[in-house]
mmCIF file of C-alpha atoms in Angstrom:
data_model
loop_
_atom_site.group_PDB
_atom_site.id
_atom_site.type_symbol
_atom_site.label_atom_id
_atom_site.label_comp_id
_atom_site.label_asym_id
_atom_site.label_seq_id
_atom_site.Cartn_x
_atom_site.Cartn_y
_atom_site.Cartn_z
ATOM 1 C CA UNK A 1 -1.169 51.877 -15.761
ATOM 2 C CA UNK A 2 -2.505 50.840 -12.730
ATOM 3 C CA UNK A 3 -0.987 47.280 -11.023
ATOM 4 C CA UNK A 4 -3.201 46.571 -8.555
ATOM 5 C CA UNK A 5 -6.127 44.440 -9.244
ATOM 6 C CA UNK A 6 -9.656 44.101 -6.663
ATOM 7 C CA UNK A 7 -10.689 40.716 -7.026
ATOM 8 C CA UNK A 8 -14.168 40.201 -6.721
ATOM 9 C CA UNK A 9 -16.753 37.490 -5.771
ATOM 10 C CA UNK A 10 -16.631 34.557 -8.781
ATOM 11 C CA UNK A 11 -20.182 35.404 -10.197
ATOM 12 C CA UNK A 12 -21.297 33.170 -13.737
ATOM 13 C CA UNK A 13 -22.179 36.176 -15.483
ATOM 14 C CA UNK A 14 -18.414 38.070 -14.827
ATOM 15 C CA UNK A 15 -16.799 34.965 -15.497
ATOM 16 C CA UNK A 16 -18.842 33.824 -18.820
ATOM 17 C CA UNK A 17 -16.060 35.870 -21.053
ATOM 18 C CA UNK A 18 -13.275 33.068 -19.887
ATOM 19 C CA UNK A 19 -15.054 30.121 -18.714
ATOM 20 C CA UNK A 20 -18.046 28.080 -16.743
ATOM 21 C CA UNK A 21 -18.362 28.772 -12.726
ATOM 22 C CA UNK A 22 -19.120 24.865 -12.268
ATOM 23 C CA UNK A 23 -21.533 25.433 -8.949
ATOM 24 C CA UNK A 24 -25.500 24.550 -7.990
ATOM 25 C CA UNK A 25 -27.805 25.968 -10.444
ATOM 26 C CA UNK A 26 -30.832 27.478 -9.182
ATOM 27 C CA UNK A 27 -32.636 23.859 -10.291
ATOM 28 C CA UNK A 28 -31.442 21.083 -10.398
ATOM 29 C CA UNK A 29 -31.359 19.294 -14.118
ATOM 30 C CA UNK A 30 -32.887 15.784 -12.385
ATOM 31 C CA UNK A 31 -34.390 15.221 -9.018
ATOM 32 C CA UNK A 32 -32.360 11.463 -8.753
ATOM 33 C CA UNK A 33 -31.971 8.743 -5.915
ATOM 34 C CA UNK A 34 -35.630 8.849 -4.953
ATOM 35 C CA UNK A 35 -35.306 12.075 -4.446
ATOM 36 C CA UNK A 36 -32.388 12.399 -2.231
ATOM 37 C CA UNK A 37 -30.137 13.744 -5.177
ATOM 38 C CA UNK A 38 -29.957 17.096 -7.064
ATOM 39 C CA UNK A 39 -28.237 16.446 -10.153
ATOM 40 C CA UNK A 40 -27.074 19.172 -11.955
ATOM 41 C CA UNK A 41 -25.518 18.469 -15.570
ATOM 42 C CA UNK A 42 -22.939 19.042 -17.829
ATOM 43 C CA UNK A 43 -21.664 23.145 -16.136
ATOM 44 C CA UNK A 44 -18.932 23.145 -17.932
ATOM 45 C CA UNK A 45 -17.545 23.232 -21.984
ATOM 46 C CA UNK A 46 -15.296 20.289 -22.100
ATOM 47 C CA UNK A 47 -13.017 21.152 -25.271
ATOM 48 C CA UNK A 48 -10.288 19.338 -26.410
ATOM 49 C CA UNK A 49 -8.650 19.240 -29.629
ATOM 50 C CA UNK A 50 -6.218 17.335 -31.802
ATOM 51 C CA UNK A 51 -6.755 14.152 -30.482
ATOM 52 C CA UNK A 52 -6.686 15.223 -26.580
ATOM 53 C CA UNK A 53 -9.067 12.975 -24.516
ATOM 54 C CA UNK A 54 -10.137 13.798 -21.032
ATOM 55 C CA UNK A 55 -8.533 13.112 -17.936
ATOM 56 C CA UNK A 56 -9.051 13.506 -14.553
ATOM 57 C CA UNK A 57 -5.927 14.572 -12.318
ATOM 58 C CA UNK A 58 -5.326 15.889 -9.011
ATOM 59 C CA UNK A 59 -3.607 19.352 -8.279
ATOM 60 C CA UNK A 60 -2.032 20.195 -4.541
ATOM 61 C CA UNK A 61 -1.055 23.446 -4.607
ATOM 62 C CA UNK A 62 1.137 25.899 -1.543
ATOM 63 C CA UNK A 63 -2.061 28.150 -0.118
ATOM 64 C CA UNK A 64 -1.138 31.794 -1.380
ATOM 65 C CA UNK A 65 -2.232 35.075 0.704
ATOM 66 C CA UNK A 66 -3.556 38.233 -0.771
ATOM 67 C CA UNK A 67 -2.209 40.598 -1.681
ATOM 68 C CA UNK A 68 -1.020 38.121 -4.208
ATOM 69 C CA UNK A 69 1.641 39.567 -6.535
ATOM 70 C CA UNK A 70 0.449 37.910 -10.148
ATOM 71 C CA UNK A 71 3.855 37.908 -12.086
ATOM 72 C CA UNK A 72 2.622 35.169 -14.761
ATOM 73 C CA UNK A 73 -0.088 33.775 -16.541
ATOM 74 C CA UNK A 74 -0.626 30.979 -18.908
ATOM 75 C CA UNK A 75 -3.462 29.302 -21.565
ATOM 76 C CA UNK A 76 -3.864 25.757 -22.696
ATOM 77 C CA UNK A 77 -4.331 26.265 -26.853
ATOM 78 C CA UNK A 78 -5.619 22.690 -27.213
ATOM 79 C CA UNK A 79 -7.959 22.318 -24.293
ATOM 80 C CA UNK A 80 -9.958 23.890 -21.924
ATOM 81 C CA UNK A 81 -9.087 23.298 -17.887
ATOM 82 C CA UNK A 82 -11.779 22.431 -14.842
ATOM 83 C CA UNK A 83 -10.765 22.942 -11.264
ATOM 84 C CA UNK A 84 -13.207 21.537 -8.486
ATOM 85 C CA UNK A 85 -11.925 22.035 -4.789
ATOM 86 C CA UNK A 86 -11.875 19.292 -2.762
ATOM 87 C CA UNK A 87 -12.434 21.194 0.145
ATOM 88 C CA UNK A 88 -14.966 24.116 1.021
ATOM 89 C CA UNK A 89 -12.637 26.836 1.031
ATOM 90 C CA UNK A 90 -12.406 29.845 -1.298
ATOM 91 C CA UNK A 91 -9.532 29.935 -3.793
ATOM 92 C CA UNK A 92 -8.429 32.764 -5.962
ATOM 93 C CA UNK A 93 -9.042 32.487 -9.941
ATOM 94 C CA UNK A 94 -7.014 35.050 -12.042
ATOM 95 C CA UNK A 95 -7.571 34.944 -15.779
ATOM 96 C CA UNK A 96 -6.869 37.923 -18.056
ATOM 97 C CA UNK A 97 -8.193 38.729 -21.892
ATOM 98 C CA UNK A 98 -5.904 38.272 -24.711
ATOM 99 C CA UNK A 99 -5.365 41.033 -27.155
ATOM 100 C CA UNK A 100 -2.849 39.802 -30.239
ATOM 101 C CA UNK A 101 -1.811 36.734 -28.291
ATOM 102 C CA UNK A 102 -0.577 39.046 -24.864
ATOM 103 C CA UNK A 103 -2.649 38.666 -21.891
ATOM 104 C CA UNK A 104 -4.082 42.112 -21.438
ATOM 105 C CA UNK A 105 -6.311 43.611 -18.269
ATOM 106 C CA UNK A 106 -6.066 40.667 -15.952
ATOM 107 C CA UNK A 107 -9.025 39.942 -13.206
ATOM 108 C CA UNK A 108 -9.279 38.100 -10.279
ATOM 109 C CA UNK A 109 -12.178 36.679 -8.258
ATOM 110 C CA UNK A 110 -13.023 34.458 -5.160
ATOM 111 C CA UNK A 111 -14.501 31.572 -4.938
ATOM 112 C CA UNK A 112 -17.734 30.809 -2.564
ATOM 113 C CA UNK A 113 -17.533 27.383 -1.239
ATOM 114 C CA UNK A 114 -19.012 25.247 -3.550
ATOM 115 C CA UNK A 115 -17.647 27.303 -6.903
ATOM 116 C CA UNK A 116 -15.387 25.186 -9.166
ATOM 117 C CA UNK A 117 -14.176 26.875 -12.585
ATOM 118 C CA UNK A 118 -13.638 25.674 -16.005
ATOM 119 C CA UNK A 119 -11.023 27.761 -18.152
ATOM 120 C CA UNK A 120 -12.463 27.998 -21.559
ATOM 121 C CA UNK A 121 -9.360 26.673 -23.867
ATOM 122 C CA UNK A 122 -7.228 29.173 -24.826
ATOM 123 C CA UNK A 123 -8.376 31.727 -22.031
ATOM 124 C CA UNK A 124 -5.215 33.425 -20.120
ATOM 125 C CA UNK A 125 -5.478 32.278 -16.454
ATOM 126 C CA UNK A 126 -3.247 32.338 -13.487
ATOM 127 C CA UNK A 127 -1.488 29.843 -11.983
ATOM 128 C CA UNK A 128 -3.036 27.695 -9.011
ATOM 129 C CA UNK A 129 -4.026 30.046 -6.354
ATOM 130 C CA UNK A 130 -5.764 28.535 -2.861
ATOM 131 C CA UNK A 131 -6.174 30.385 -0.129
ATOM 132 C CA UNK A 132 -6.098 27.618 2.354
ATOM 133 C CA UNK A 133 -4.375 24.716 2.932
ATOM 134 C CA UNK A 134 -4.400 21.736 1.826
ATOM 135 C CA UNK A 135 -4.561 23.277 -1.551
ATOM 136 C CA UNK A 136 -6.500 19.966 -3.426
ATOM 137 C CA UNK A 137 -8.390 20.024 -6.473
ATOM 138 C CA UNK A 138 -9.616 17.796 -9.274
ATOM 139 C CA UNK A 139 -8.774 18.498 -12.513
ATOM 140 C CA UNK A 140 -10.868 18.083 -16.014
ATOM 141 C CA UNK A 141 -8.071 18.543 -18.663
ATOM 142 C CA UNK A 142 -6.371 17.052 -22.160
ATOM 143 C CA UNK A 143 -4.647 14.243 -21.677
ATOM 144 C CA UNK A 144 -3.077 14.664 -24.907
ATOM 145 C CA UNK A 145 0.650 14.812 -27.180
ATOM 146 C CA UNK A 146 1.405 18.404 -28.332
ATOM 147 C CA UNK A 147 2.313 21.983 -26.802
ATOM 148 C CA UNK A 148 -0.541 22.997 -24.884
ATOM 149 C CA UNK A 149 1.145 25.180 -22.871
ATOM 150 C CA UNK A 150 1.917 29.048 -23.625
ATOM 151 C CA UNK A 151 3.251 31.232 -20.751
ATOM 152 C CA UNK A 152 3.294 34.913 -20.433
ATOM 153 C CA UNK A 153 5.375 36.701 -18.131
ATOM 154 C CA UNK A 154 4.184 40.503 -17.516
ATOM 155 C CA UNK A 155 7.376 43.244 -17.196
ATOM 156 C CA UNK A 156 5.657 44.690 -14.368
ATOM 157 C CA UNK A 157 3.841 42.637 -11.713
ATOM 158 C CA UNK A 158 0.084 43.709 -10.547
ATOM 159 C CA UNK A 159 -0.963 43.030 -6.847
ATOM 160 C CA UNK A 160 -3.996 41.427 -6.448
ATOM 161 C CA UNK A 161 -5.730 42.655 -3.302
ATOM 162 C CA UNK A 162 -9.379 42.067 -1.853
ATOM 163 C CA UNK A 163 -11.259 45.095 -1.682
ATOM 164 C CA UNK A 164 -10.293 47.190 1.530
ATOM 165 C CA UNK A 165 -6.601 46.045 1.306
ATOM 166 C CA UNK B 1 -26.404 -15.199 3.647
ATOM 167 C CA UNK B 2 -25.170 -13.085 5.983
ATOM 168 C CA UNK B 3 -27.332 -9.574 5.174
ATOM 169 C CA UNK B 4 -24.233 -7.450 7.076
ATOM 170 C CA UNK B 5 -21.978 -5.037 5.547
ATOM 171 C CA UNK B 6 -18.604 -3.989 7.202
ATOM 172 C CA UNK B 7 -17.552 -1.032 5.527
ATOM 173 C CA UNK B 8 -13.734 -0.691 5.385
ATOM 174 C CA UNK B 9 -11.416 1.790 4.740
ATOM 175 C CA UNK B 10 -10.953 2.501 0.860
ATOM 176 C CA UNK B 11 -7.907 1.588 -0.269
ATOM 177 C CA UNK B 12 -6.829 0.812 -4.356
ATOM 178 C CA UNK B 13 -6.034 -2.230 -4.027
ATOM 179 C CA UNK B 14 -9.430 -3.612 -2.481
ATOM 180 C CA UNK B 15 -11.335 -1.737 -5.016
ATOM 181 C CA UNK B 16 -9.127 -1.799 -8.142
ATOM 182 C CA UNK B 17 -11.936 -4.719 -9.468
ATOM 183 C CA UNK B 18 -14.103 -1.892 -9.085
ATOM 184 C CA UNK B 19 -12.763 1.400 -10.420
ATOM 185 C CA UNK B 20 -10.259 3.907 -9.386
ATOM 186 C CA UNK B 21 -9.279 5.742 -6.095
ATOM 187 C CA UNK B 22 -8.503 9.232 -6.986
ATOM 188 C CA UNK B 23 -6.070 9.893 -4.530
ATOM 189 C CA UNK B 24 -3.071 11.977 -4.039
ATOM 190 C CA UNK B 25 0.139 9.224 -4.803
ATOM 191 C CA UNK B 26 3.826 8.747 -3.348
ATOM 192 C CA UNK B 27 5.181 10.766 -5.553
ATOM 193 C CA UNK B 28 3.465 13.760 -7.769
ATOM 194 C CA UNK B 29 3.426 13.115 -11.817
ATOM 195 C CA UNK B 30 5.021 16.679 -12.170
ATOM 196 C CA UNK B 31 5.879 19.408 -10.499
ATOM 197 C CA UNK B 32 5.017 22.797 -11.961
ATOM 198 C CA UNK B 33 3.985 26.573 -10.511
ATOM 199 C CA UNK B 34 7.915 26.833 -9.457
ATOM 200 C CA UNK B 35 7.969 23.985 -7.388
ATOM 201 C CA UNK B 36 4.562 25.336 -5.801
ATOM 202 C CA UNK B 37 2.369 22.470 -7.094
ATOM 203 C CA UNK B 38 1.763 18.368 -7.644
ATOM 204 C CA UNK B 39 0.447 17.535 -10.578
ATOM 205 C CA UNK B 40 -0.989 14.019 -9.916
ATOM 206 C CA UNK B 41 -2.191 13.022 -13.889
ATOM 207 C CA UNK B 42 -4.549 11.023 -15.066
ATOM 208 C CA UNK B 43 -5.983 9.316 -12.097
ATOM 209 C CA UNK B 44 -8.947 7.224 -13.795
ATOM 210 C CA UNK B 45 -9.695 5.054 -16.375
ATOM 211 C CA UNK B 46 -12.449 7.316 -17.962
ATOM 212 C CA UNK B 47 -14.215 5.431 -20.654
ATOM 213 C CA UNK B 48 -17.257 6.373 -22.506
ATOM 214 C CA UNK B 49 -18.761 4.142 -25.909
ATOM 215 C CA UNK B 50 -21.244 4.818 -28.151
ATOM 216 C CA UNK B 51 -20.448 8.814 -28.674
ATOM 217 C CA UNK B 52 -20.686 9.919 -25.266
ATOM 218 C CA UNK B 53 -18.518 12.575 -24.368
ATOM 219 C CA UNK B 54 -17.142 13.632 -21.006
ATOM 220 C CA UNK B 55 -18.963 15.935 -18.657
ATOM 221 C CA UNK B 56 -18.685 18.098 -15.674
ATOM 222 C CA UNK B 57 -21.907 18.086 -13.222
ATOM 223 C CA UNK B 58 -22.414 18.251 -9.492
ATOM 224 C CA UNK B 59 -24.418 15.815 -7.598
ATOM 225 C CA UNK B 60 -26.135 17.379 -4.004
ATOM 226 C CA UNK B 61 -27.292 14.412 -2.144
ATOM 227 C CA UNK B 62 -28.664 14.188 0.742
ATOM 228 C CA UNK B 63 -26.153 12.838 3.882
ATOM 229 C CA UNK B 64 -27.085 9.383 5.052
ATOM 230 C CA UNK B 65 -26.211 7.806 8.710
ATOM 231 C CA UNK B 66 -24.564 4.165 9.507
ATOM 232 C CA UNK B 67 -26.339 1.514 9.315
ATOM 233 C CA UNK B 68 -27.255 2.296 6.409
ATOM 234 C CA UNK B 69 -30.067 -0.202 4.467
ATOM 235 C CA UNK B 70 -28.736 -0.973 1.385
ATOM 236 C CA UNK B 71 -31.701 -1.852 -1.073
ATOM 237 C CA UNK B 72 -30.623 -0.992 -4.670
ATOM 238 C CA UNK B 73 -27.504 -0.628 -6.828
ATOM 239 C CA UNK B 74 -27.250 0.235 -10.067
ATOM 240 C CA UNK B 75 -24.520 0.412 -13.334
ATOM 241 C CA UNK B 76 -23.635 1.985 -16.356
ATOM 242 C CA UNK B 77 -23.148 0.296 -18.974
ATOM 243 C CA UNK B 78 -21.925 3.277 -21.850
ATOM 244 C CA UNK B 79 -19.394 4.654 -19.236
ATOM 245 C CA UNK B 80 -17.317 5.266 -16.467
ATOM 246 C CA UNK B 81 -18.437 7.901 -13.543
ATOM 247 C CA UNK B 82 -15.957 9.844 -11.206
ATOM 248 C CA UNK B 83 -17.046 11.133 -7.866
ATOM 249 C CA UNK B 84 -15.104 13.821 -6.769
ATOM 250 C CA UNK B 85 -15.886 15.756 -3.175
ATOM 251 C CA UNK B 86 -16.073 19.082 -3.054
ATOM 252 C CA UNK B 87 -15.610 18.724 1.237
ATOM 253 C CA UNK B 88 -13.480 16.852 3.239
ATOM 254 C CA UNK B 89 -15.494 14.813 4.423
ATOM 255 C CA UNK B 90 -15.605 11.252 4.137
ATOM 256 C CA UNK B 91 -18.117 9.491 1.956
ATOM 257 C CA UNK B 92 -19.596 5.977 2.126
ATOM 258 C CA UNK B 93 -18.960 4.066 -1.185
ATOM 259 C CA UNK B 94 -20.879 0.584 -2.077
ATOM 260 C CA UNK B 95 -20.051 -2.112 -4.818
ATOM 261 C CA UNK B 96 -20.906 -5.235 -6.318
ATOM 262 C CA UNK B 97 -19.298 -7.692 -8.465
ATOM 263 C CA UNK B 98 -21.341 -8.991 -11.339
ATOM 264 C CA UNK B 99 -22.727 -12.759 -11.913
ATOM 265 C CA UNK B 100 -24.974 -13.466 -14.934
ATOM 266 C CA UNK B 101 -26.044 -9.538 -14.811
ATOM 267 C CA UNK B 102 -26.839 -9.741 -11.268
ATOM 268 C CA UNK B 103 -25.036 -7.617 -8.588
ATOM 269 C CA UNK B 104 -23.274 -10.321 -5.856
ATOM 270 C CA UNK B 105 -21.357 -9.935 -2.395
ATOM 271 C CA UNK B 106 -21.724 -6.327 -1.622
ATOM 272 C CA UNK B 107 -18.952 -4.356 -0.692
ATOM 273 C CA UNK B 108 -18.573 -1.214 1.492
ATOM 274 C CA UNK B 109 -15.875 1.329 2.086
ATOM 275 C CA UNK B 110 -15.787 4.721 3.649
ATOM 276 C CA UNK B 111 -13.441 7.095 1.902
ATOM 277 C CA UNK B 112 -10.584 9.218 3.727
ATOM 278 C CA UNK B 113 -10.970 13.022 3.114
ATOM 279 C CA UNK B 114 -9.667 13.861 -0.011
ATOM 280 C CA UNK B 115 -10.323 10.417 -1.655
ATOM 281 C CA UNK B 116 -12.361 10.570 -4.662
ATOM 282 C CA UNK B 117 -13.422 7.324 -6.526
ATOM 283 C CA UNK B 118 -14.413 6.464 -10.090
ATOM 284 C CA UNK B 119 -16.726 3.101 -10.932
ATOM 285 C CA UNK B 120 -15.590 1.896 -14.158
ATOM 286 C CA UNK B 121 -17.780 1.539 -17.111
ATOM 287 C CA UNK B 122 -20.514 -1.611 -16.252
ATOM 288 C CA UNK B 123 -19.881 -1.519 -12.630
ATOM 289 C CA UNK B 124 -22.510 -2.450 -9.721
ATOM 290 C CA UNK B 125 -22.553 0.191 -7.250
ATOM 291 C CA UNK B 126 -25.017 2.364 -4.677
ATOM 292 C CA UNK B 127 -26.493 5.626 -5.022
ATOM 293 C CA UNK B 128 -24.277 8.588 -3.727
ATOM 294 C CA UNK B 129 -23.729 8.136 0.214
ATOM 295 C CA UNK B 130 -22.186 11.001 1.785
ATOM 296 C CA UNK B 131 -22.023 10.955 5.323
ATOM 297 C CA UNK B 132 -22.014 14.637 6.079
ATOM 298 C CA UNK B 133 -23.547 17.643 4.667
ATOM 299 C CA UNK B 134 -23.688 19.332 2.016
ATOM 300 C CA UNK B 135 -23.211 16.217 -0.154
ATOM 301 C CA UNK B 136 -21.467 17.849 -2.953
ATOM 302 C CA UNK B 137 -19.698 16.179 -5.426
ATOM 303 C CA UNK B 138 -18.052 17.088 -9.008
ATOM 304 C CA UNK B 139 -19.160 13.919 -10.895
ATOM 305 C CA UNK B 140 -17.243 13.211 -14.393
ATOM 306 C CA UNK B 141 -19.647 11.128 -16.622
ATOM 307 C CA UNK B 142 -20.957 10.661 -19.937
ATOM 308 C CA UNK B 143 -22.788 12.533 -21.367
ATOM 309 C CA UNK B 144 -24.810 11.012 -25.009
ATOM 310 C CA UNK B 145 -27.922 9.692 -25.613
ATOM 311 C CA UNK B 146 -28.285 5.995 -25.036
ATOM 312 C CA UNK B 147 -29.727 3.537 -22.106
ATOM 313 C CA UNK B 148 -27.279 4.355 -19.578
ATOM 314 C CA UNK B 149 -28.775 2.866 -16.139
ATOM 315 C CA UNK B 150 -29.296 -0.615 -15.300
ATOM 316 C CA UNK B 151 -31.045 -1.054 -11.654
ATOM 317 C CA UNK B 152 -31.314 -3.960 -9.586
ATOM 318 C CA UNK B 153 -33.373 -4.059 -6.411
ATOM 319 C CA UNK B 154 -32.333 -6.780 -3.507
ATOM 320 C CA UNK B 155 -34.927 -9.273 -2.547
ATOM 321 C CA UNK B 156 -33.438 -8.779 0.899
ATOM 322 C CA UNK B 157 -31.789 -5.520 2.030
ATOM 323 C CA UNK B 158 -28.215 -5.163 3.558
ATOM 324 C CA UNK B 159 -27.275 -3.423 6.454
ATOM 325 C CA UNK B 160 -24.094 -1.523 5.879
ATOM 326 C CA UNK B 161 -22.393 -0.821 9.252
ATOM 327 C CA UNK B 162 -19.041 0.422 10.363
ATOM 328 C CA UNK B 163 -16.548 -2.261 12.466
ATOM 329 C CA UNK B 164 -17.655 -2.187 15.740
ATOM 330 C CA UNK B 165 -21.234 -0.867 15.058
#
């Protein structure tokens, strides 16, 4: 099997398998502000269950170079997971499909400035991965009681590389 | 009445009346990602009645330059609304308390890069001010059917300025 993984540029239509790309829309929804503000609504499917409400957190995460080596993944069973950077660099976004409840074929893409994601719930994603200090994001999850965390470690790790590495 | 604005640095304590500064805190909520990330949880007091449901949109607004005429605020009275900036850049943000449904003594602060803010449900405050382009925000609001914007128009402007302008 081959380990090493090409990420690619974070398109909507690649990405539409494991979640939303949160990012301008070719229109905007509502011309607001007296014109002065695009407003483009509601990118992203917001899904919690069992009583999970939404929250809105902040994540600082250690920038990570490429070639990344992607030993672990994870999925949120009760809720699905936004991530807008706070800055306008590009950031790495790993997910992988699930096949019997193991992760199977991971992919990775980069961001353009200006891309957020949304995990779908339940979608296998990697960890945190900016490519730039200062590593800041807000965060759209369930605020929530019960185990919304499931982890997956693979035996062998892939290396995620841009293409040309 | 004096028709001058200082805007001040944003702080939580001068705008708790007003909503939340989503800000990285003293100490992280949790540490996870082997020690490689903060988790700072649950930042605002996101509130939505009558059936609304959280959303994710993005707001593109065009940058604005101090002084800045302050003519109109406006509130929401089914829910809460996060601003979250997707540069770090610093943003201008404008309040009001409330008398008898009217917005009174205006209040200006200009955020530190990496501050995002959230009005609180019913909450007098301006349009979306950044300072710089692009003027993007991640904006967590709800999203329902319902009469969601109140607007008030000043008989007599305000000049927002920075000290010293």
């Amino acid at each position: 099997m081959n380990h090493t993984i090409f990420a690619e540029p974070l398109t909507a239509s690649a990405f539409s398998q494991f979640g939303d790309v949160i990012e301008v829309q070719k229109n905007p929804t509502v011309v607001i502000n007296q014109g002065n503000c695009n407003r483009y609504t509601d990118l992203a499917d917001v899904d919690f269950i069992d009583h999970g409400r939404a929250g809105i957190s902040l994540f600082k995460a250690v920038a990570c170079t490429l070639p990344y080596t992607l030993e672990y993944v994870e999925r949120h069973p009760l809720g699905s997971q936004a991530f807008l950077p706070m800055t306008q660099h590009p950031f790495l976004v790993i997910v992988a499909e699930d096949d019997h409840n193991q992760p199977v074929r991971p992919k990775a893409f980069v961001t353009r400035p200006g891309q957020g994601v949304n995990y779908h719930r339940g979608v296998w994603h990697g960890v945190l991965t900016p490519l730039h200090e200062p590593g800041l994001f807000g965060v759209v999850d369930r605020i929530g009681n019960g185990d919304n965390v499931q982890e997956f470690w693979f035996d062998t790790p892939y290396q995620v590389s841009q293409p040309g590495q």
